[in-house]
Amino acid sequence: MGGSLAGALRPHCRSVVGVARRSESIEEALECGLVDGGTLNLADGLAGADVVVLATPVRVILQQLTEIGPLLPSGCLLMDLGSTKTEIVAAMADLPEHVQPLGGHPMCGKESSGIEVAEPDIYQDATFILTPLPRTSTEALRLGRELVEAAGSRPLILGAERQDFLVGTVSHLPYLLACALVATADATTSADPAAWRIVAGGYRDTTRVAGSDVTMMTDILLTNRDEILEAVEVFQGQIRRLARLIESGSEDEIRVALQQIRQERLRMYP
């Protein structure tokens, strides 16, 4: 996501500098035209920056916040791309006063990761959640909006707790459901070689996100536990309800339930 954002913003910025742990990542980013320069040295990468974006797993972001705060230039806008916000925003509140913090969460992505699969167009028409702190200045928020719009996304201002509640159901729960479906198929049909010859779009589509980076998803699950567990509980009730209808054999009741769900899906995506 960081490489994709760098590529999307490069035409609109004075200079885009990438900071990475491996020289191979920097070389790849340069070859792909995603950045103007790169470094393995954090202090060098931050020197003179107007905007810094942290594009790492959530718990790494939490560690980085304490490390980079003193290294940032005065007035620098510090953003992140973390998928959960409550813990990150709380940590941002402790940044040095000369830093302007702004939480960020782009609602786009791919199950694959790494600079080699960076895709600048992935931000086009995506919702990009911004979570300002009470200390975030009007000018810093304006700059964050401009950055998001320059990448082709639509900014949406949400508080940290509200965003974590929402994405717990519409983003994080689907990952668990995809994982559960893969595990179910593995436990039931995978021994039959015909199973993978008849797999069609439904299974592929619903299990796609199960291929997401495990480190990234583990951080998300552990930093949004309460909201995700509440969503899981509601889902369990819904799947049990549908199972009971099938068990009852009542065609009319099954049709009514499925039609209501179908209409709700069509309302969400006309």
XYZ file of N, CA and C in Angstrom:
810
model
N 0.823 -1.200 0.000
C 0.000 0.000 0.000
C 0.861 1.255 0.000
N 2.013 1.185 0.691
C 2.896 2.341 0.712
C 3.481 2.638 -0.651
N 3.927 1.588 -1.343
C 4.474 1.781 -2.675
C 3.421 2.284 -3.649
N 2.207 1.771 -3.520
C 1.113 2.222 -4.385
C 0.810 3.691 -4.145
N 0.790 4.107 -2.876
C 0.515 5.511 -2.567
C 1.642 6.402 -3.059
N 2.876 5.940 -2.900
C 4.014 6.720 -3.393
C 3.892 6.954 -4.889
N 3.538 5.900 -5.626
C 3.391 6.039 -7.068
C 2.241 6.951 -7.454
N 1.152 6.891 -6.680
C -0.002 7.739 -6.977
C 0.298 9.204 -6.702
N 1.132 9.473 -5.694
C 1.399 10.851 -5.292
C 2.604 11.471 -5.990
N 3.457 10.664 -6.549
C 4.701 11.196 -7.104
C 4.495 12.320 -8.114
N 3.515 12.217 -9.021
C 3.332 13.324 -9.980
C 2.889 14.632 -9.324
N 2.431 14.573 -8.076
C 1.858 15.754 -7.430
C 2.763 16.329 -6.337
N 3.922 15.714 -6.130
C 4.792 16.119 -5.022
C 6.137 16.631 -5.521
N 6.732 17.473 -4.700
C 8.075 17.967 -5.011
C 9.058 16.815 -5.099
N 8.952 15.867 -4.176
C 9.814 14.691 -4.171
C 9.184 13.631 -3.277
N 9.290 12.381 -3.676
C 8.805 11.268 -2.862
C 9.987 10.373 -2.532
N 10.223 10.200 -1.238
C 11.357 9.402 -0.767
C 10.836 8.201 0.003
N 11.299 7.026 -0.348
C 10.889 5.814 0.346
C 11.930 5.387 1.368
N 11.466 4.921 2.505
C 12.337 4.370 3.537
C 11.964 2.906 3.704
N 12.939 2.035 3.576
C 12.671 0.600 3.645
C 13.757 -0.108 4.445
N 13.487 -1.368 4.772
C 14.470 -2.166 5.509
C 15.451 -2.860 4.582
N 15.047 -3.080 3.331
C 15.892 -3.817 2.396
C 16.215 -2.948 1.181
N 17.465 -3.000 0.778
C 17.876 -2.225 -0.390
C 17.163 -2.700 -1.646
N 16.796 -3.987 -1.686
C 16.095 -4.518 -2.848
C 14.741 -3.826 -3.047
N 14.087 -3.490 -1.935
C 12.796 -2.810 -2.028
C 12.954 -1.423 -2.636
N 14.009 -0.735 -2.236
C 14.263 0.598 -2.775
C 14.591 0.516 -4.255
N 15.409 -0.436 -4.616
C 15.779 -0.600 -6.020
C 14.545 -0.893 -6.872
N 13.666 -1.742 -6.351
C 12.437 -2.083 -7.074
C 11.542 -0.854 -7.230
N 11.421 -0.067 -6.147
C 10.580 1.132 -6.193
C 11.120 2.145 -7.190
N 12.430 2.283 -7.255
C 13.048 3.206 -8.208
C 12.838 2.722 -9.640
N 13.021 1.433 -9.861
C 12.864 0.875 -11.203
C 11.429 1.011 -11.701
N 10.476 0.899 -10.764
C 9.054 0.997 -11.130
C 8.573 2.437 -11.195
N 9.444 3.402 -10.881
C 9.065 4.806 -10.934
C 8.122 5.224 -9.830
N 8.153 4.511 -8.707
C 7.248 4.834 -7.600
C 7.788 5.952 -6.723
N 9.106 6.102 -6.665
C 9.730 7.103 -5.794
C 10.822 7.844 -6.563
N 11.190 9.006 -6.016
C 12.309 9.766 -6.576
C 13.638 9.353 -5.953
N 13.572 8.802 -4.758
C 14.762 8.360 -4.063
C 14.390 7.454 -2.919
N 15.385 6.807 -2.325
C 15.105 5.900 -1.221
C 16.305 5.745 -0.325
N 16.063 5.287 0.880
C 17.147 5.126 1.842
C 16.777 4.058 2.864
N 17.804 3.463 3.460
C 17.612 2.528 4.564
C 17.715 3.242 5.901
N 18.143 4.505 5.868
C 18.355 5.282 7.088
C 17.122 6.130 7.379
N 16.480 5.868 8.498
C 15.236 6.546 8.820
C 15.423 8.050 8.954
N 16.446 8.467 9.664
C 16.671 9.902 9.871
C 16.895 10.619 8.547
N 17.644 9.996 7.642
C 17.878 10.608 6.333
C 16.574 10.723 5.548
N 15.727 9.707 5.643
C 14.475 9.725 4.903
C 13.494 10.767 5.410
N 13.582 11.093 6.698
C 12.653 12.050 7.289
C 13.126 13.490 7.182
N 14.396 13.676 6.929
C 14.963 15.025 6.924
C 14.269 15.907 5.886
N 13.746 17.031 6.326
C 13.128 17.987 5.417
C 11.768 17.604 4.895
N 11.164 16.555 5.467
C 9.872 16.084 4.943
C 8.736 17.024 5.338
N 7.821 17.258 4.400
C 6.590 17.992 4.696
C 5.497 17.044 5.192
N 5.488 15.830 4.623
C 4.505 14.810 4.982
C 5.223 13.476 5.113
N 4.909 12.733 6.161
C 5.437 11.380 6.351
C 4.254 10.440 6.499
N 4.278 9.334 5.760
C 3.194 8.351 5.811
C 3.775 7.008 6.251
N 3.246 6.447 7.313
C 3.674 5.145 7.809
C 2.817 4.066 7.172
N 3.443 3.194 6.396
C 2.719 2.151 5.668
C 3.265 0.791 6.082
N 3.045 0.430 7.334
C 3.516 -0.830 7.893
C 2.365 -1.466 8.676
N 2.514 -2.723 9.127
C 1.471 -3.315 9.973
C 1.196 -2.459 11.211
N -0.005 -2.589 11.757
C -0.461 -1.682 12.811
C 0.472 -1.653 14.007
N 0.885 -2.804 14.504
C 1.722 -2.795 15.704
C 3.126 -2.276 15.423
N 3.559 -2.373 14.166
C 4.827 -1.747 13.789
C 4.655 -0.228 13.784
N 3.518 0.249 13.291
C 3.228 1.684 13.328
C 3.296 2.198 14.760
N 2.715 1.467 15.694
C 2.727 1.879 17.095
C 4.154 2.007 17.620
N 5.026 1.113 17.198
C 6.428 1.189 17.598
C 7.127 2.364 16.918
N 6.817 2.551 15.640
C 7.475 3.617 14.881
C 7.121 5.005 15.405
N 5.909 5.172 15.898
C 5.491 6.492 16.366
C 6.401 7.017 17.472
N 6.786 6.159 18.372
C 7.656 6.602 19.463
C 9.067 6.897 18.970
N 9.466 6.200 17.909
C 10.829 6.357 17.404
C 10.999 7.597 16.542
N 10.009 7.878 15.683
C 10.240 8.913 14.679
C 9.809 10.304 15.122
N 8.983 10.384 16.163
C 8.495 11.693 16.591
C 9.580 12.744 16.703
N 10.659 12.480 17.465
C 11.714 13.481 17.622
C 12.488 13.770 16.339
N 12.368 12.876 15.332
C 13.135 13.048 14.096
C 12.406 13.900 13.066
N 11.121 14.158 13.282
C 10.325 14.858 12.279
C 10.554 16.361 12.336
N 10.584 17.013 11.180
C 10.725 18.475 11.139
C 9.514 19.162 11.758
N 9.686 20.368 12.217
C 8.604 21.126 12.824
C 7.483 21.361 11.807
N 6.244 21.087 12.234
C 5.086 21.278 11.361
C 4.817 20.143 10.416
N 5.637 19.094 10.460
C 5.465 17.961 9.549
C 4.137 17.256 9.811
N 3.433 16.902 8.741
C 2.205 16.125 8.840
C 2.573 14.650 8.864
N 2.160 13.956 9.923
C 2.433 12.527 10.056
C 1.129 11.758 9.907
N 1.056 10.881 8.897
C -0.117 10.059 8.641
C 0.264 8.589 8.695
N -0.738 7.740 8.691
C -0.502 6.300 8.629
C -1.556 5.671 7.735
N -1.337 4.393 7.391
C -2.289 3.656 6.565
C -2.861 2.463 7.323
N -2.780 2.491 8.651
C -3.220 1.362 9.455
C -4.712 1.114 9.372
N -5.102 -0.161 9.414
C -6.509 -0.533 9.267
C -7.315 -0.393 10.550
N -6.664 -0.199 11.678
C -7.367 0.106 12.926
C -6.836 1.440 13.433
N -7.679 2.162 14.162
C -7.328 3.538 14.475
C -7.270 3.874 15.957
N -8.007 3.190 16.812
C -8.095 3.614 18.208
C -6.737 3.637 18.889
N -5.979 2.567 18.776
C -4.671 2.509 19.435
C -3.677 3.451 18.759
N -3.743 3.565 17.454
C -2.811 4.444 16.742
C -3.053 5.900 17.109
N -4.321 6.323 17.110
C -4.627 7.713 17.445
C -4.229 8.024 18.890
N -4.430 7.059 19.790
C -4.012 7.266 21.178
C -2.500 7.461 21.264
N -1.754 6.693 20.489
C -0.298 6.843 20.478
C 0.123 8.150 19.822
N -0.607 8.564 18.788
C -0.295 9.827 18.114
C -0.448 11.026 19.051
N -1.346 10.900 20.019
C -1.566 12.007 20.957
C -0.321 12.305 21.783
N 0.575 11.333 21.887
C 1.797 11.510 22.676
C 2.987 11.985 21.847
N 2.760 12.246 20.553
C 3.848 12.739 19.711
C 4.293 14.126 20.169
N 5.534 14.506 19.880
C 5.991 15.862 20.221
C 5.073 16.923 19.619
N 4.963 18.041 20.286
C 4.026 19.093 19.897
C 4.314 19.682 18.527
N 5.542 19.545 18.042
C 5.869 20.140 16.736
C 5.366 19.287 15.573
N 4.783 18.109 15.851
C 4.299 17.196 14.813
C 2.783 17.343 14.682
N 2.285 17.301 13.447
C 0.853 17.342 13.168
C 0.378 15.932 12.810
N -0.344 15.240 13.725
C -0.769 13.861 13.455
C -2.138 13.790 12.778
N -2.290 12.793 11.926
C -3.567 12.569 11.246
C -3.681 11.089 10.898
N -4.623 10.394 11.552
C -4.818 8.988 11.237
C -5.396 8.808 9.845
N -5.036 7.713 9.195
C -5.538 7.440 7.853
C -5.787 5.961 7.629
N -6.793 5.653 6.837
C -7.102 4.259 6.498
C -7.764 4.210 5.127
N -7.004 3.878 4.092
C -7.606 3.747 2.754
C -8.410 2.459 2.657
N -9.647 2.564 2.175
C -10.506 1.404 2.048
C -10.324 0.762 0.675
N -9.133 0.273 0.479
C -8.781 -0.433 -0.751
C -7.591 -1.319 -0.408
N -7.224 -2.170 -1.303
C -6.085 -3.036 -1.040
C -6.168 -4.306 -1.862
N -5.124 -5.121 -1.716
C -5.046 -6.391 -2.419
C -4.594 -7.450 -1.423
N -4.892 -8.703 -1.726
C -4.447 -9.763 -0.830
C -2.948 -10.014 -0.937
N -2.337 -9.579 -2.035
C -0.892 -9.711 -2.196
C -0.202 -8.491 -1.604
N 1.053 -8.653 -1.210
C 1.788 -7.560 -0.591
C 3.202 -7.507 -1.149
N 3.870 -6.385 -0.916
C 5.234 -6.216 -1.407
C 5.311 -5.154 -2.489
N 6.481 -4.531 -2.599
C 6.660 -3.426 -3.536
C 6.480 -3.895 -4.975
N 6.731 -5.193 -5.213
C 6.635 -5.705 -6.583
C 5.199 -5.754 -7.084
N 4.214 -5.681 -6.197
C 2.812 -5.697 -6.635
C 2.149 -4.334 -6.406
N 2.944 -3.304 -6.208
C 2.396 -1.956 -6.023
C 1.577 -1.553 -7.239
N 0.477 -0.864 -6.979
C -0.462 -0.482 -8.034
C -1.019 0.907 -7.725
N -0.420 1.963 -8.255
C -0.866 3.321 -7.937
C -2.340 3.577 -8.189
N -2.931 2.902 -9.172
C -4.341 3.135 -9.494
C -5.298 2.560 -8.459
N -4.781 1.808 -7.499
C -5.658 1.149 -6.535
C -6.419 2.156 -5.675
N -5.896 3.378 -5.574
C -6.542 4.401 -4.752
C -7.660 5.140 -5.488
N -7.754 4.928 -6.795
C -8.756 5.646 -7.568
C -10.175 5.321 -7.098
N -10.927 6.387 -6.755
C -12.328 6.279 -6.360
C -12.554 5.511 -5.054
N -11.486 5.262 -4.299
C -11.629 4.577 -3.020
C -11.932 5.585 -1.912
N -12.679 5.145 -0.911
C -12.872 5.970 0.278
C -11.597 5.907 1.120
N -11.144 7.053 1.577
C -9.924 7.129 2.391
C -10.319 7.808 3.711
N -10.392 7.006 4.771
C -10.814 7.528 6.075
C -9.682 8.354 6.696
N -10.040 9.532 7.183
C -9.098 10.384 7.902
C -9.619 10.581 9.325
N -8.711 10.454 10.293
C -9.083 10.592 11.696
C -8.202 11.654 12.355
N -8.655 12.898 12.363
C -7.872 13.954 13.007
C -7.953 13.849 14.527
N -6.920 14.332 15.192
C -6.898 14.435 16.640
C -7.353 15.834 17.032
N -7.715 16.052 18.283
C -8.039 17.409 18.713
C -6.906 18.394 18.446
N -5.653 17.904 18.480
C -4.503 18.779 18.262
C -4.181 18.986 16.785
N -4.836 18.238 15.888
C -4.567 18.386 14.455
C -5.099 19.724 13.973
N -4.241 20.517 13.365
C -4.649 21.849 12.927
C -5.531 21.773 11.683
N -6.276 22.834 11.459
C -7.108 22.927 10.253
C -6.256 22.828 9.003
N -5.087 23.450 9.030
C -4.193 23.414 7.877
C -3.670 22.009 7.624
N -3.347 21.277 8.701
C -2.849 19.907 8.545
C -3.939 19.002 7.971
N -5.166 19.162 8.442
C -6.265 18.361 7.909
C -6.522 18.699 6.446
N -6.428 19.966 6.102
C -6.590 20.374 4.699
C -5.527 19.720 3.831
N -4.282 19.690 4.314
C -3.202 19.065 3.563
C -3.455 17.566 3.412
N -3.952 16.936 4.475
C -4.275 15.515 4.382
C -5.351 15.240 3.352
N -6.377 16.094 3.332
C -7.428 15.954 2.322
C -6.845 16.080 0.911
N -5.992 17.072 0.716
C -5.407 17.293 -0.602
C -4.574 16.091 -1.038
N -3.849 15.521 -0.096
C -3.030 14.346 -0.401
C -3.917 13.187 -0.851
N -4.990 12.940 -0.102
C -5.908 11.853 -0.431
C -6.543 12.078 -1.809
N -6.974 13.286 -2.070
C -7.596 13.591 -3.349
C -6.598 13.502 -4.494
N -5.354 13.891 -4.244
C -4.323 13.790 -5.280
C -4.077 12.338 -5.670
N -4.256 11.424 -4.708
C -4.095 9.998 -4.995
C -5.301 9.420 -5.720
N -6.366 10.217 -5.843
C -7.564 9.778 -6.543
C -8.658 9.254 -5.640
N -8.483 9.412 -4.310
C -9.453 8.876 -3.359
C -10.398 9.955 -2.854
N -11.432 9.496 -2.123
C -12.431 10.388 -1.544
C -12.275 10.396 -0.025
N -11.881 11.520 0.566
C -11.676 11.562 2.017
C -12.995 11.497 2.781
N -12.968 10.791 3.911
C -14.116 10.697 4.809
C -13.596 10.846 6.235
N -14.095 11.831 6.956
C -13.654 12.084 8.326
C -14.469 11.215 9.284
N -13.778 10.387 10.064
C -14.422 9.541 11.068
C -13.578 9.516 12.331
N -14.238 9.465 13.478
C -13.532 9.271 14.726
C -12.965 7.858 14.805
N -11.957 7.675 15.631
C -11.250 6.393 15.700
C -12.168 5.248 16.114
N -12.947 5.432 17.178
C -13.813 4.355 17.650
C -14.903 4.028 16.644
N -15.446 5.049 16.004
C -16.489 4.810 15.009
C -15.939 4.036 13.821
N -14.751 4.395 13.357
C -14.173 3.695 12.216
C -13.860 2.244 12.571
N -13.349 1.985 13.776
C -13.035 0.611 14.165
C -14.299 -0.237 14.294
N -15.385 0.368 14.790
C -16.661 -0.336 14.860
C -17.137 -0.733 13.464
N -17.065 0.198 12.516
C -17.565 -0.063 11.171
C -16.715 -1.092 10.431
N -15.403 -0.898 10.446
C -14.550 -1.824 9.682
C -14.473 -3.191 10.334
N -14.792 -3.282 11.641
C -14.831 -4.589 12.278
C -15.815 -5.513 11.589
N -16.929 -4.946 11.099
C -17.948 -5.743 10.408
C -17.718 -5.808 8.903
N -17.425 -4.680 8.271
C -17.412 -4.658 6.799
C -16.039 -4.960 6.205
N -15.001 -5.047 7.029
C -13.671 -5.321 6.497
C -12.982 -6.479 7.212
N -12.971 -6.443 8.538
C -12.220 -7.448 9.282
C -12.973 -8.765 9.413
N -14.285 -8.715 9.650
C -15.078 -9.942 9.687
C -15.005 -10.716 8.374
N -15.109 -10.062 7.197
C -14.998 -10.821 5.947
C -13.697 -11.611 5.829
N -12.621 -11.094 6.382
C -11.356 -11.851 6.356
C -11.508 -13.152 7.138
N -12.094 -13.066 8.338
C -12.293 -14.274 9.138
C -13.219 -15.259 8.443
N -14.269 -14.745 7.805
C -15.196 -15.630 7.098
C -14.495 -16.338 5.941
N -13.642 -15.615 5.229
C -12.895 -16.221 4.128
C -11.972 -17.312 4.646
N -11.305 -17.036 5.766
C -10.410 -18.040 6.361
C -11.203 -19.269 6.806
N -12.366 -19.022 7.412
C -13.189 -20.138 7.878
C -13.684 -20.983 6.712
N -14.010 -20.335 5.597
C -14.486 -21.075 4.431
C -13.373 -21.946 3.849
N -12.167 -21.405 3.767
C -11.025 -22.194 3.285
C -10.787 -23.384 4.200
N -10.816 -23.131 5.521
C -10.596 -24.210 6.478
C -11.694 -25.264 6.384
N -12.939 -24.838 6.131
C -14.058 -25.779 5.987
C -13.880 -26.653 4.755
N -13.509 -26.016 3.650
C -13.276 -26.785 2.421
C -12.133 -27.771 2.605
N -11.104 -27.333 3.309
C -9.952 -28.198 3.547
C -10.347 -29.397 4.402
N -11.251 -29.162 5.364
C -11.645 -30.232 6.281
C -12.687 -31.177 5.688
N -13.345 -30.757 4.615
C -14.433 -31.582 4.079
C -14.154 -32.127 2.684
N -13.887 -31.268 1.728
C -13.850 -31.711 0.324
C -12.457 -31.785 -0.288
N -11.460 -31.255 0.370
C -10.158 -31.132 -0.293
C -9.515 -32.486 -0.601
N -9.927 -33.537 0.116
C -9.343 -34.854 -0.162
C -9.813 -35.413 -1.504
N -10.908 -34.881 -2.003
C -11.440 -35.344 -3.287
C -10.854 -34.472 -4.393
N -10.051 -35.036 -5.296
C -9.407 -34.227 -6.339
C -10.391 -33.510 -7.250
N -11.627 -33.982 -7.311
C -12.618 -33.319 -8.165
C -13.031 -31.962 -7.600
N -12.808 -31.759 -6.293
C -13.259 -30.519 -5.661
C -12.659 -29.301 -6.343
N -11.382 -29.339 -6.631
C -10.705 -28.165 -7.183
C -10.898 -28.043 -8.693
N -11.509 -29.069 -9.299
C -11.858 -28.973 -10.713
C -13.207 -28.304 -10.900
N -14.039 -28.286 -9.842
C -15.369 -27.697 -9.977
C -15.488 -26.355 -9.254
N -14.414 -25.918 -8.626
C -14.457 -24.618 -7.945
C -14.716 -23.516 -8.976
N -15.667 -22.648 -8.668
C -16.013 -21.560 -9.588
C -15.836 -20.214 -8.890
N -16.421 -19.177 -9.490
C -16.192 -17.821 -9.016
C -16.662 -17.564 -7.600
N -17.750 -18.222 -7.177
C -18.271 -17.983 -5.846
C -17.253 -18.277 -4.767
N -16.619 -19.422 -4.866
C -15.613 -19.788 -3.859
C -14.382 -18.895 -3.975
N -13.920 -18.660 -5.204
C -12.736 -17.809 -5.390
C -12.987 -16.402 -4.862
N -14.156 -15.834 -5.168
C -14.454 -14.463 -4.746
C -14.559 -14.354 -3.232
N -15.231 -15.302 -2.620
C -15.468 -15.193 -1.184
C -14.250 -15.567 -0.345
N -13.274 -16.236 -0.942
C -12.074 -16.607 -0.178
C -10.845 -15.779 -0.554
N -11.002 -14.826 -1.459
C -9.838 -14.073 -1.951
C -9.022 -13.466 -0.822
N -9.680 -12.808 0.122
C -8.922 -12.085 1.151
C -8.248 -13.014 2.150
N -8.554 -14.313 2.118
C -7.855 -15.257 2.986
C -6.375 -15.350 2.604
N -6.037 -14.881 1.423
C -4.643 -14.862 0.989
C -3.879 -13.636 1.442
N -4.479 -12.798 2.296
C -3.831 -11.564 2.753
C -2.636 -11.861 3.642
N -1.758 -10.885 3.755
C -0.552 -11.025 4.567
C -0.918 -11.336 6.018
N -0.348 -12.402 6.564
C -0.729 -12.873 7.898
C -0.286 -11.899 8.987
N 0.895 -11.330 8.847
C 1.368 -10.378 9.857
C 0.453 -9.167 9.926
N 0.099 -8.640 8.778
C -0.798 -7.487 8.734
C -2.145 -7.815 9.370
N -2.711 -8.961 9.019
C -4.032 -9.313 9.521
C -4.004 -9.665 11.003
N -2.936 -10.281 11.474
C -2.829 -10.569 12.905
C -2.840 -9.282 13.707
N -2.112 -8.282 13.254
C -2.106 -6.986 13.929
C -3.497 -6.368 13.955
N -4.207 -6.468 12.844
C -5.559 -5.917 12.772
C -6.480 -6.619 13.770
N -6.432 -7.947 13.787
C -7.310 -8.707 14.668
C -7.027 -8.414 16.146
N -5.767 -8.232 16.486
C -5.406 -8.018 17.886
C -5.615 -6.580 18.344
N -5.698 -5.637 17.413
C -5.920 -4.240 17.810
C -7.358 -3.791 17.601
N -8.211 -4.709 17.149
C -9.651 -4.392 17.036
C -10.474 -5.566 17.557
N -9.981 -6.204 18.597
C -10.583 -7.441 19.090
C -12.056 -7.299 19.471
N -12.371 -6.305 20.270
C -13.738 -6.187 20.788
C -14.761 -6.041 19.671
N -14.455 -5.158 18.716
C -15.402 -4.926 17.625
C -15.541 -6.157 16.739
N -14.435 -6.835 16.473
C -14.478 -8.019 15.621
C -15.241 -9.146 16.304
N -15.010 -9.347 17.598
C -15.697 -10.419 18.321
C -17.203 -10.162 18.400
N -17.594 -8.907 18.542
C -19.024 -8.591 18.532
C -19.631 -8.891 17.166
N -18.894 -8.559 16.099
C -19.382 -8.853 14.749
C -19.474 -10.365 14.526
N -18.511 -11.112 15.032
C -18.534 -12.571 14.906
C -19.765 -13.141 15.612
N -20.081 -12.615 16.781
C -21.238 -13.103 17.525
C -22.534 -12.874 16.752
N -22.665 -11.694 16.157
C -23.864 -11.418 15.357
C -23.915 -12.351 14.150
N -22.768 -12.547 13.495
C -22.732 -13.443 12.341
C -23.135 -14.860 12.730
N -22.637 -15.342 13.867
C -22.983 -16.696 14.297
C -24.496 -16.839 14.469
N -25.126 -15.792 15.006
C -26.577 -15.825 15.147
C -27.273 -15.883 13.805
N -26.759 -15.137 12.825
C -27.379 -15.119 11.502
C -27.214 -16.453 10.776
N -26.035 -17.049 10.871
C -25.822 -18.329 10.175
C -26.626 -19.442 10.850
N -26.787 -19.361 12.184
C -27.618 -20.350 12.877
C -29.086 -20.200 12.471
N -29.520 -18.942 12.300
C -30.899 -18.707 11.877
C -31.162 -19.328 10.511
N -30.241 -19.124 9.573
C -30.411 -19.701 8.239
C -30.354 -21.221 8.291
N -29.476 -21.755 9.140
C -29.384 -23.212 9.268
C -30.696 -23.796 9.808
N -31.302 -23.108 10.768
C -32.564 -23.591 11.322
C -33.670 -23.581 10.262
N -33.671 -22.564 9.406
C -34.672 -22.511 8.340
C -34.510 -23.688 7.378
N -33.259 -23.991 7.035
C -33.012 -25.139 6.145
C -33.459 -26.425 6.828
N -33.138 -26.544 8.121
C -33.514 -27.731 8.884
C -35.027 -27.898 8.935
N -35.750 -26.773 9.026
C -37.214 -26.841 9.116
C -37.845 -27.325 7.817
N -37.150 -27.099 6.719
C -37.692 -27.513 5.426
C -38.807 -26.629 4.916
N -39.012 -25.469 5.543
C -40.098 -24.571 5.136
C -39.649 -23.716 3.957
N -40.132 -24.067 2.779
C -39.728 -23.330 1.584
C -40.132 -21.868 1.659
N -41.340 -21.616 2.155
C -41.824 -20.237 2.235
C -40.933 -19.389 3.145
N -40.581 -19.901 4.309
C -39.755 -19.153 5.249
C -38.349 -18.938 4.695
N -37.809 -19.926 4.026
C -36.483 -19.789 3.410
C -36.516 -18.699 2.345
N -37.550 -18.728 1.505
C -37.665 -17.730 0.439
C -37.783 -16.315 1.014
N -38.585 -16.147 2.053
C -38.760 -14.827 2.648
C -37.431 -14.317 3.194
N -36.710 -15.159 3.923
C -35.438 -14.748 4.505
C -34.418 -14.393 3.430
N -34.313 -15.231 2.425
C -33.338 -14.983 1.367
C -33.711 -13.761 0.543
N -34.988 -13.554 0.305
C -35.415 -12.389 -0.461
C -35.097 -11.105 0.290
N -35.311 -11.085 1.608
C -34.978 -9.912 2.403
C -33.486 -9.607 2.330
N -32.679 -10.648 2.413
C -31.224 -10.466 2.332
C -30.824 -9.995 0.935
N -31.438 -10.574 -0.087
C -31.138 -10.162 -1.458
C -31.460 -8.694 -1.668
N -32.609 -8.254 -1.173
C -33.007 -6.856 -1.340
C -32.040 -5.920 -0.611
N -31.580 -6.337 0.553
C -30.618 -5.515 1.288
C -29.301 -5.418 0.518
N -28.866 -6.518 -0.071
C -27.627 -6.498 -0.883
C -27.787 -5.589 -2.094
N -28.932 -5.635 -2.743
C -29.185 -4.772 -3.903
C -29.260 -3.306 -3.482
N -29.757 -3.045 -2.283
C -29.791 -1.663 -1.792
C -28.385 -1.147 -1.539
N -27.517 -2.012 -1.027
C -26.126 -1.619 -0.759
C -25.371 -1.360 -2.051
N -25.602 -2.198 -3.040
C -24.918 -2.092 -4.326
C -25.947 -2.100 -5.446
N -26.573 -0.983 -5.718
C -27.636 -0.913 -6.741
C -27.130 -1.340 -8.116
